[in-house]
Short mmCIF file of C-alpha atoms in Angstrom, two decimals:
data_model
loop_
_atom_site.label_atom_id
_atom_site.label_comp_id
_atom_site.label_asym_id
_atom_site.label_seq_id
_atom_site.Cartn_x
_atom_site.Cartn_y
_atom_site.Cartn_z
CA MET M 16 -17.73 -152.09 53.54
CA LEU M 17 -14.30 -152.37 55.03
CA ALA M 18 -15.27 -153.17 58.62
CA ARG M 19 -12.61 -152.89 61.25
CA PRO M 20 -11.82 -156.41 62.57
CA ARG M 21 -12.12 -156.93 66.29
CA GLN M 22 -12.80 -160.53 67.35
CA THR M 23 -10.20 -163.27 67.81
CA PRO M 24 -11.51 -166.69 66.68
CA CYS M 25 -10.40 -167.95 63.26
CA MET M 26 -12.73 -170.31 61.43
CA LYS M 27 -10.97 -172.99 59.38
CA LYS M 28 -13.47 -172.93 56.56
CA LYS M 29 -13.36 -169.14 56.24
CA PHE M 30 -10.63 -166.83 55.09
CA ILE M 31 -12.42 -163.98 56.86
CA SER M 32 -11.39 -163.47 60.48
CA GLN M 33 -11.89 -160.82 63.10
CA PHE M 34 -9.38 -160.23 65.80
CA SER M 35 -9.39 -158.86 69.30
CA SER M 36 -7.53 -155.67 70.10
CA ALA M 37 -7.58 -155.86 73.87
CA ARG M 38 -4.57 -154.68 75.76
CA CYS M 39 -1.66 -157.08 75.87
CA SER M 40 -0.20 -158.50 79.04
CA ARG M 41 3.09 -160.16 78.29
CA ALA M 42 3.91 -163.34 80.22
CA ARG M 43 7.39 -163.26 81.65
CA THR M 44 8.96 -164.84 84.71
CA LEU M 45 12.19 -163.50 86.05
CA GLY M 46 14.48 -165.44 88.32
CA GLY M 47 16.27 -164.27 91.43
CA VAL M 48 19.86 -163.38 92.15
CA GLY M 49 22.32 -165.73 93.81
CA TRP M 50 24.93 -164.29 96.16
CA PHE M 51 28.04 -165.66 97.68
CA CYS M 52 30.75 -164.13 99.72
CA SER M 53 34.37 -164.87 99.04
CA TYR M 54 37.04 -164.58 101.68
CA VAL M 55 39.61 -162.18 100.28
CA SER M 56 42.35 -161.39 102.76
CA ILE M 57 43.47 -161.49 106.37
CA GLY M 58 45.87 -158.73 107.36
CA LEU M 59 47.74 -158.52 110.59
CA PHE M 60 48.46 -154.98 111.53
CA LEU M 61 49.41 -152.96 114.57
CA CYS M 62 50.57 -154.77 117.65
CA LEU M 63 50.25 -152.38 120.59
CA GLY M 64 50.02 -153.28 124.28
CA GLY M 65 49.64 -157.03 123.49
CA VAL M 66 46.49 -156.37 121.40
CA LEU M 67 46.31 -157.96 117.95
CA VAL M 68 43.92 -156.29 115.55
CA ALA M 69 42.77 -158.38 112.57
CA PHE M 70 40.99 -156.90 109.64
CA LEU M 71 38.81 -159.13 107.55
CA THR M 72 37.59 -157.97 104.16
CA PHE M 73 34.80 -159.70 102.35
CA ALA M 74 33.99 -159.34 98.68
CA GLY M 75 30.46 -158.80 97.35
CA PRO M 76 28.63 -160.82 94.75
CA THR M 77 30.68 -161.98 91.79
CA GLY M 78 27.97 -163.52 89.65
CA ALA M 79 24.24 -163.54 89.08
CA LEU M 80 21.72 -166.01 87.90
CA GLN M 81 19.19 -164.64 85.49
CA ALA M 82 16.19 -166.47 84.21
CA GLN M 83 13.33 -165.76 81.97
CA GLY M 84 10.26 -167.81 81.17
CA ALA M 85 7.91 -167.45 78.24
CA ALA M 86 4.36 -168.76 78.11
CA HIS M 87 3.76 -170.22 74.65
CA GLN M 88 0.00 -170.13 74.17
CA SER M 89 0.08 -171.75 70.74
CA ASN M 90 1.16 -175.18 71.93
CA ASN M 91 0.00 -175.06 75.56
CA ARG M 92 3.48 -175.64 76.93
CA ALA M 93 4.19 -174.71 80.53
CA ASN M 94 6.44 -171.78 81.31
CA VAL M 95 10.07 -172.61 80.67
CA ILE M 96 12.79 -171.13 82.82
CA LYS M 97 15.89 -170.44 80.77
CA ILE M 98 19.21 -170.05 82.55
CA MET M 99 21.09 -167.16 81.01
CA ASN M 100 24.67 -165.99 81.18
CA PRO M 101 25.33 -163.23 83.76
CA VAL M 102 24.29 -160.48 81.36
CA SER M 103 21.11 -158.48 81.03
CA PRO M 104 18.27 -160.30 79.25
CA GLN M 105 17.21 -156.94 77.82
CA ALA M 106 18.82 -156.18 74.45
CA SER M 107 20.07 -152.67 73.85
CA GLY M 108 17.82 -150.54 71.69
CA THR M 109 15.25 -147.79 72.23
CA TRP M 110 12.05 -146.49 70.65
CA THR M 111 11.54 -142.74 70.25
CA VAL M 112 8.34 -141.02 69.21
CA THR M 113 8.65 -139.07 65.95
CA GLY M 114 6.18 -136.92 63.99
CA SER M 115 2.65 -138.26 63.55
CA LEU M 116 1.11 -138.98 60.18
CA ASN M 117 -1.51 -136.60 58.87
CA ALA M 118 -4.02 -139.46 58.60
CA ALA M 119 -4.51 -142.46 60.90
CA ARG M 120 -4.36 -145.67 58.85
CA PHE M 121 -3.72 -149.41 58.87
CA GLU M 122 -3.17 -152.00 56.10
CA HIS M 123 -1.27 -149.30 54.24
CA THR M 124 2.14 -149.62 52.57
CA ALA M 125 5.46 -147.89 53.25
CA THR M 126 8.29 -147.63 50.73
CA LEU M 127 11.80 -146.25 51.18
CA LEU M 128 12.52 -143.94 48.23
CA LEU M 129 15.92 -143.42 46.61
CA ASN M 130 16.12 -139.96 48.21
CA GLY M 131 15.89 -141.48 51.69
CA MET M 132 12.31 -140.40 52.35
CA VAL M 133 9.48 -142.86 53.11
CA LEU M 134 6.26 -142.94 51.11
CA VAL M 135 3.14 -144.15 52.93
CA ALA M 136 0.09 -144.79 50.77
CA GLY M 137 -3.53 -145.82 51.21
CA GLY M 138 -4.86 -148.07 53.95
CA GLY M 139 -8.07 -148.19 55.93
CA ASP M 140 -9.22 -145.51 58.38
CA GLY M 141 -11.03 -147.83 60.76
CA THR M 142 -14.52 -146.62 59.84
CA GLY M 143 -15.02 -148.82 56.79
CA ASN M 144 -13.38 -146.46 54.32
CA THR M 145 -10.19 -146.81 52.30
CA LEU M 146 -7.83 -143.87 51.86
CA THR M 147 -6.53 -142.23 48.71
CA SER M 148 -4.12 -140.05 50.65
CA ALA M 149 -0.36 -140.52 50.65
CA GLU M 150 2.38 -138.79 52.63
CA LEU M 151 6.15 -138.55 52.93
CA TYR M 152 8.35 -138.93 56.02
CA ASP M 153 11.56 -136.92 56.10
CA PRO M 154 14.14 -138.49 58.47
CA ALA M 155 16.01 -135.16 58.62
CA THR M 156 13.07 -133.31 60.17
CA GLY M 157 11.03 -136.19 61.60
CA MET M 158 7.94 -134.73 59.92
CA TRP M 159 5.27 -136.00 57.51
CA THR M 160 4.01 -133.95 54.56
CA GLY M 161 1.17 -134.73 52.20
CA THR M 162 1.92 -135.70 48.61
CA GLY M 163 -0.25 -136.58 45.61
CA SER M 164 -3.26 -138.78 46.27
CA LEU M 165 -3.84 -142.21 44.77
CA ASN M 166 -6.31 -142.34 41.92
CA ILE M 167 -8.19 -145.12 43.75
CA GLY M 168 -8.43 -145.55 47.50
CA ARG M 169 -7.09 -148.95 48.49
CA SER M 170 -5.88 -151.08 51.38
CA ASP M 171 -4.31 -154.53 51.60
CA HIS M 172 -2.35 -153.73 48.43
CA THR M 173 1.38 -154.03 47.67
CA SER M 174 3.99 -151.38 46.87
CA THR M 175 7.33 -151.93 45.15
CA LEU M 176 10.23 -149.55 44.53
CA LEU M 177 11.25 -149.87 40.88
CA PRO M 178 14.83 -149.43 39.63
CA ASN M 179 13.87 -146.10 38.04
CA GLY M 180 12.89 -144.70 41.45
CA MET M 181 9.15 -144.84 40.88
CA VAL M 182 6.80 -146.82 43.14
CA LEU M 183 4.35 -149.41 41.83
CA VAL M 184 1.15 -149.95 43.82
CA ALA M 185 -0.98 -152.94 42.80
CA GLY M 186 -4.27 -154.59 43.73
CA GLY M 187 -5.91 -154.48 47.14
CA THR M 188 -9.48 -153.55 48.01
CA ASN M 189 -11.44 -150.30 47.89
CA SER M 190 -13.83 -151.55 50.62
CA THR M 191 -16.44 -152.83 48.15
CA GLU M 192 -14.46 -154.92 45.66
CA THR M 193 -11.06 -156.47 45.02
CA LEU M 194 -8.94 -154.36 42.67
CA ALA M 195 -6.99 -155.22 39.53
CA SER M 196 -5.83 -151.64 39.01
CA ALA M 197 -2.25 -150.48 39.50
CA GLU M 198 -0.60 -147.06 39.59
CA LEU M 199 2.81 -145.42 39.71
CA TYR M 200 4.14 -142.73 42.07
CA ASP M 201 6.68 -140.29 40.67
CA PRO M 202 8.83 -138.80 43.48
CA VAL M 203 9.90 -135.92 41.22
CA SER M 204 6.38 -134.64 40.55
CA GLY M 205 4.79 -136.12 43.66
CA SER M 206 1.93 -137.47 41.59
CA TRP M 207 0.28 -140.82 40.80
CA SER M 208 -0.56 -142.08 37.31
CA ALA M 209 -2.45 -145.17 36.23
CA THR M 210 -0.48 -148.03 34.68
CA GLY M 211 -1.52 -151.39 33.24
CA SER M 212 -4.03 -153.37 35.29
CA LEU M 213 -3.34 -156.83 36.69
CA ASN M 214 -4.80 -159.71 34.71
CA THR M 215 -6.44 -160.91 37.93
CA ALA M 216 -7.82 -158.74 40.71
CA ARG M 217 -6.29 -159.76 44.03
CA LEU M 218 -5.57 -158.85 47.65
CA GLY M 219 -3.45 -160.64 50.26
CA HIS M 220 -0.90 -161.31 47.50
CA THR M 221 2.86 -160.68 47.42
CA ALA M 222 4.97 -158.49 45.12
CA THR M 223 8.71 -159.09 44.60
CA LEU M 224 11.19 -157.04 42.59
CA LEU M 225 13.27 -159.46 40.51
CA PRO M 226 16.93 -158.92 39.55
CA ASN M 227 15.85 -158.24 35.95
CA GLY M 228 13.77 -155.24 37.09
CA MET M 229 10.39 -156.91 36.64
CA VAL M 230 7.88 -157.34 39.49
CA LEU M 231 6.44 -160.77 40.34
CA VAL M 232 2.95 -160.77 41.86
CA ALA M 233 1.77 -164.13 43.20
CA GLY M 234 -1.29 -165.63 44.81
CA GLY M 235 -3.80 -163.77 46.95
CA SER M 236 -7.60 -163.90 46.88
CA ASN M 237 -10.64 -162.29 45.32
CA SER M 238 -14.39 -162.94 45.16
CA SER M 239 -13.68 -166.27 43.44
CA GLY M 240 -11.47 -167.51 46.25
CA ILE M 241 -7.77 -168.21 46.70
CA ILE M 242 -5.60 -167.62 43.63
CA ALA M 243 -2.77 -169.77 42.24
CA SER M 244 -1.91 -167.50 39.31
CA ALA M 245 1.15 -165.26 39.10
CA GLU M 246 2.05 -162.41 36.77
CA LEU M 247 4.93 -160.11 35.88
CA TYR M 248 4.95 -156.31 35.58
CA ASP M 249 7.31 -154.81 33.01
CA PRO M 250 8.18 -151.19 33.89
CA ALA M 251 9.32 -150.57 30.31
CA SER M 252 5.89 -151.31 28.81
CA GLY M 253 3.72 -150.74 31.88
CA SER M 254 1.97 -154.05 31.24
CA TRP M 255 1.34 -157.34 33.06
CA THR M 256 1.91 -160.79 31.54
CA SER M 257 0.99 -164.14 33.04
CA THR M 258 3.77 -166.43 34.22
CA GLY M 259 3.75 -169.94 35.69
CA SER M 260 1.10 -170.59 38.33
CA LEU M 261 1.88 -171.66 41.87
CA ASN M 262 1.57 -175.38 42.54
CA THR M 263 -0.77 -174.50 45.40
CA GLY M 264 -3.08 -171.50 45.44
CA ARG M 265 -2.40 -169.44 48.55
CA GLY M 266 -3.02 -166.10 50.24
CA ARG M 267 -1.50 -164.39 53.30
CA HIS M 268 1.79 -166.08 52.45
CA THR M 269 5.24 -164.51 52.22
CA ALA M 270 7.64 -164.10 49.32
CA THR M 271 11.39 -163.63 49.72
CA LEU M 272 13.96 -162.92 47.01
CA LEU M 273 16.90 -165.27 47.66
CA SER M 274 20.56 -164.51 47.05
CA ASN M 275 20.50 -166.79 43.99
CA GLY M 276 17.76 -164.71 42.33
CA MET M 277 14.94 -167.18 42.94
CA VAL M 278 11.81 -166.32 44.93
CA LEU M 279 10.74 -168.39 47.94
CA VAL M 280 7.02 -168.44 48.71
CA ALA M 281 6.07 -170.00 52.04
CA GLY M 282 2.94 -170.83 54.00
CA GLY M 283 -0.38 -169.04 53.73
CA VAL M 284 -3.95 -170.26 53.54
CA ASP M 285 -5.53 -172.44 50.85
CA PHE M 286 -8.91 -172.37 49.09
CA ASP M 287 -10.62 -174.28 51.91
CA GLY M 288 -9.24 -171.98 54.60
CA PHE M 289 -6.66 -174.44 55.92
CA LEU M 290 -3.16 -173.25 56.72
CA LEU M 291 -0.28 -174.34 54.52
CA ALA M 292 3.14 -175.69 55.47
CA SER M 293 4.21 -176.05 51.84
CA ALA M 294 6.77 -173.80 50.17
CA GLU M 295 7.84 -173.35 46.56
CA LEU M 296 10.44 -171.58 44.44
CA TYR M 297 9.97 -169.34 41.40
CA ASP M 298 12.70 -169.43 38.79
CA PRO M 299 12.72 -166.20 36.73
CA ALA M 300 14.74 -167.92 34.00
CA SER M 301 12.06 -170.52 33.27
CA GLY M 302 9.04 -168.72 34.70
CA SER M 303 8.06 -171.85 36.60
CA TRP M 304 7.45 -172.90 40.23
CA SER M 305 8.90 -175.97 41.92
CA ALA M 306 8.19 -177.43 45.34
CA THR M 307 10.84 -177.12 48.03
CA GLY M 308 11.12 -178.20 51.67
CA THR M 309 8.00 -178.02 53.83
CA LEU M 310 7.79 -175.76 56.88
CA ASN M 311 7.83 -177.52 60.24
CA VAL M 312 4.79 -175.44 61.27
CA ALA M 313 1.95 -174.47 58.94
CA ARG M 314 1.48 -170.71 59.23
CA ARG M 315 -0.08 -167.59 57.75
CA SER M 316 0.20 -163.85 58.52
CA HIS M 317 3.80 -164.57 59.52
CA THR M 318 7.00 -162.82 58.42
CA THR M 319 10.04 -163.99 56.50
CA THR M 320 13.41 -162.23 56.52
CA LEU M 321 16.45 -162.85 54.33
CA LEU M 322 19.43 -163.00 56.68
CA ARG M 323 22.95 -161.95 55.75
CA ASN M 324 24.08 -165.58 55.58
CA GLY M 325 21.55 -166.26 52.81
CA MET M 326 19.13 -168.19 54.99
CA VAL M 327 15.49 -167.17 55.46
CA LEU M 328 13.94 -166.69 58.90
CA ALA M 329 10.21 -167.42 59.21
CA ALA M 330 8.65 -166.22 62.46
CA GLY M 331 5.27 -166.21 64.18
CA GLY M 332 1.91 -166.03 62.45
CA PHE M 333 -1.06 -168.31 63.02
CA ASP M 334 -0.27 -171.98 63.52
CA ASP M 335 -2.45 -174.82 62.26
CA ASN M 336 -4.51 -174.64 65.45
CA PHE M 337 -5.36 -171.05 64.47
CA SER M 338 -3.52 -169.70 67.50
CA PRO M 339 -0.71 -167.12 67.59
CA SER M 340 2.57 -168.96 67.09
CA SER M 341 5.87 -168.39 68.88
CA SER M 342 7.78 -170.79 66.64
CA ALA M 343 10.49 -169.75 64.19
CA GLU M 344 12.47 -171.69 61.58
CA LEU M 345 15.21 -171.27 59.01
CA TYR M 346 15.21 -172.12 55.31
CA ASP M 347 18.50 -173.22 53.77
CA PRO M 348 18.55 -172.57 49.99
CA VAL M 349 21.36 -175.10 49.52
CA SER M 350 19.54 -178.07 51.07
CA GLY M 351 16.05 -176.74 50.40
CA SER M 352 15.02 -177.63 53.95
CA TRP M 353 13.61 -175.89 57.03
CA THR M 354 15.04 -176.35 60.53
CA ALA M 355 13.58 -175.10 63.79
CA THR M 356 15.37 -172.26 65.58
CA GLY M 357 14.72 -170.48 68.88
CA ASP M 358 11.12 -169.57 69.75
CA LEU M 359 9.92 -166.00 70.03
CA ASN M 360 9.42 -164.81 73.58
CA SER M 361 5.88 -163.75 72.64
CA ALA M 362 3.65 -165.60 70.17
CA ARG M 363 2.32 -163.12 67.60
CA TYR M 364 0.85 -162.42 64.16
CA PHE M 365 0.31 -159.17 62.19
CA HIS M 366 3.78 -158.11 63.34
CA THR M 367 6.68 -156.76 61.27
CA ALA M 368 10.22 -158.07 60.83
CA THR M 369 13.20 -155.92 59.78
CA LEU M 370 16.81 -156.91 59.15
CA LEU M 371 19.08 -154.47 61.02
CA PRO M 372 22.51 -153.32 59.81
CA ASN M 373 24.24 -155.51 62.43
CA GLY M 374 22.63 -158.65 60.99
CA THR M 375 20.01 -159.20 63.69
CA ALA M 376 16.29 -159.23 62.90
CA LEU M 377 13.87 -156.96 64.75
CA VAL M 378 10.31 -158.23 65.25
CA ALA M 379 7.89 -155.58 66.48
CA ALA M 380 4.38 -155.50 67.98
CA GLY M 381 1.46 -157.50 66.52
CA VAL M 382 -1.37 -159.48 68.08
CA GLY M 383 -1.10 -162.28 70.63
CA SER M 384 -3.59 -164.37 72.56
CA THR M 385 -4.37 -161.40 74.81
CA GLY M 386 -4.72 -158.74 72.13
CA VAL M 387 -2.57 -156.06 70.52
CA PHE M 388 0.76 -155.47 72.21
CA ALA M 389 3.87 -153.31 72.07
CA SER M 390 6.65 -155.81 72.73
CA ALA M 391 9.65 -156.19 70.45
CA GLU M 392 12.50 -158.69 70.24
CA LEU M 393 15.70 -159.37 68.34
CA TYR M 394 16.81 -162.56 66.61
CA ASP M 395 20.55 -163.30 66.63
CA PRO M 396 21.59 -165.64 63.82
CA ALA M 397 24.85 -166.39 65.63
CA ASN M 398 23.12 -168.36 68.39
CA GLY M 399 19.58 -168.79 67.06
CA SER M 400 17.97 -167.04 70.01
CA TRP M 401 15.54 -164.16 70.61
CA THR M 402 16.17 -161.39 73.12
CA VAL M 403 13.57 -158.94 74.39
CA THR M 404 14.30 -155.30 73.58
CA ASP M 405 12.46 -152.13 74.62
CA ASP M 406 8.69 -151.94 74.08
CA LEU M 407 7.22 -149.63 71.49
CA ASN M 408 5.51 -146.52 72.83
CA ALA M 409 2.19 -147.69 71.36
CA ALA M 410 0.76 -151.18 70.91
CA ARG M 411 -0.10 -151.76 67.24
CA ASP M 412 -0.66 -154.32 64.50
CA ARG M 413 -0.90 -154.16 60.69
CA HIS M 414 1.58 -151.30 60.84
CA THR M 415 4.64 -150.87 58.63
CA ALA M 416 8.34 -151.01 59.50
CA THR M 417 10.97 -149.43 57.25
CA LEU M 418 14.74 -149.52 57.60
CA LEU M 419 15.97 -145.97 57.00
CA SER M 420 19.24 -144.97 55.38
CA ASN M 421 20.58 -143.97 58.81
CA GLY M 422 20.08 -147.49 60.19
CA MET M 423 17.03 -146.62 62.28
CA VAL M 424 13.67 -148.38 61.84
CA LEU M 425 10.53 -146.31 61.25
CA VAL M 426 7.30 -147.90 62.49
CA ALA M 427 4.20 -146.09 61.26
CA ALA M 428 0.47 -146.14 62.10
CA GLY M 429 -1.44 -149.43 62.40
CA ASP M 430 -4.40 -150.64 64.43
CA GLY M 431 -4.00 -149.97 68.13
CA SER M 432 -5.64 -151.38 71.22
CA ASN M 433 -8.63 -149.06 70.93
CA ASN M 434 -8.34 -147.17 67.65
CA VAL M 435 -6.47 -146.79 64.38
CA LEU M 436 -3.21 -144.89 64.90
CA SER M 437 -1.50 -141.94 63.28
CA SER M 438 1.55 -142.14 65.56
CA ALA M 439 5.02 -143.16 64.40
CA GLU M 440 8.23 -144.06 66.21
CA LEU M 441 11.87 -144.85 65.57
CA TYR M 442 13.93 -147.81 66.78
CA GLU M 443 17.63 -147.26 67.29
CA GLY M 444 19.81 -150.21 68.21
CA LYS M 445 23.13 -149.88 69.94
CA PRO M 446 26.14 -150.53 67.69
CA SER M 447 27.48 -154.04 68.08
CA PRO M 448 29.70 -156.39 66.11
CA SER M 449 27.91 -158.15 63.29
CA PRO M 450 26.99 -161.72 64.22
CA THR M 451 29.08 -164.51 62.78
CA PRO M 452 26.43 -166.89 61.46
CA THR M 453 26.83 -170.60 61.99
CA GLY M 454 25.85 -173.24 59.51
CA THR M 455 25.78 -170.84 56.59
CA PRO M 456 24.50 -172.37 53.38
CA SER M 457 26.83 -170.67 50.93
CA GLY M 458 28.30 -167.39 49.82
CA THR M 459 29.83 -164.46 51.62
CA PRO M 460 27.64 -162.50 54.04
CA ARG M 461 26.41 -159.27 52.55
CA PRO M 462 27.60 -156.05 54.21
CA THR M 463 24.17 -154.44 54.07
CA SER M 464 20.58 -155.33 53.38
CA THR M 465 17.68 -153.37 51.94
CA PRO M 466 14.51 -154.98 53.26
CA ARG M 467 11.23 -154.47 51.49
CA PRO M 468 8.74 -153.61 54.21
CA ARG M 469 5.55 -155.57 54.02
CA PRO M 470 2.56 -154.88 56.18
CA SER M 471 0.83 -157.76 57.85
CA PRO M 472 -2.65 -157.34 56.35
CA ALA M 473 -5.98 -158.24 57.87
CA PRO M 474 -8.44 -160.60 56.20
CA ARG M 475 -11.13 -158.98 54.06
CA PRO M 476 -14.67 -160.16 53.36
CA THR M 477 -13.90 -161.69 49.96
CA LEU M 478 -14.68 -165.34 50.49
#
């Protein structure tokens, strides 16, 4: 059965893990305010009866010292006090509660449709059951309405918006077995229909829409263990064909479509349960994988985000000590190398990452060393730093985050501190100039980005 995970330790020889969902207490240290008085003017006024009256005017504070410390549990470093410019350390942006889903769920998928609505499908209900239900979010009304149900209940699957407007759902688990089945959602009829099955049943895999309209599915796991195989879905024929296998079998990794049309796969966990720092590239022209630069930190259950300058931001996840990581790094497609960038303020895994219209990346919620939490922060490519923004209204992990057509981010459902959630909320950032990235690898920054939301799935009892 699909048991709801609750305990925190990760065992290196097992891909199965259970995680705590205690309330989060975020470690932050704020500095004080320095004051000084400046002598402004001495005026001599009114001489009457031999009495001289002097007026002295003193100015108030003209600057402030702000500091913030972050406790990084993953590498046992002491709190670091960072001296900031005299501006607020809190980034502008707010979370607002919107309509609740009809069914509480986690390890589901969310897909932005061509009509601007969001399709949520499947997931677990927290009682050991997988869901067949699906529903639509309408940004105009802020409400969810039911739509056609999946033919097979599933969680830990993938969903991909196809060029024809239909949505492909593939693999996952139905709580008793790993699935090879796949199905298509038609937004016009609101119904699901079966399509060709994967050659290999899998969960914890990735799915990437290629520029040629085909979908690349790579890696994952099933009852046999971690998978190195990859396959392509052809929407024209509705069939799957094998393509080149990964050099290293992996699950719980990430896959990012680069500006040059290649796919970057990074990190994950191997057959023996050890975390991977390796990364590799898929070339659609040859159908083959080649090794590229190694991550500075081995990680799984992390996020990767394609930035507007063409670089890829990897953030958080588990580190090779099986602790929540605060580290982040950048992949440069030109040099094929990874370089460290600013650390997250809060180490986390099972979070989401969304590229905002202004070029910053929003990381939201997840699990840290103290449990599930609601914190969120923004990465600025211009200076390589993270800034805390407003907390979500509900702590959650294994939720979904979707960039809407109006520039807001919809966060939906997930596993909360005490129960699986049906709540949803919207993040709205304040308009600001787009960052001017430094050290760009190549090309002209893109004016917009359409991220493919990926849930951060939980391990399943498959190995």
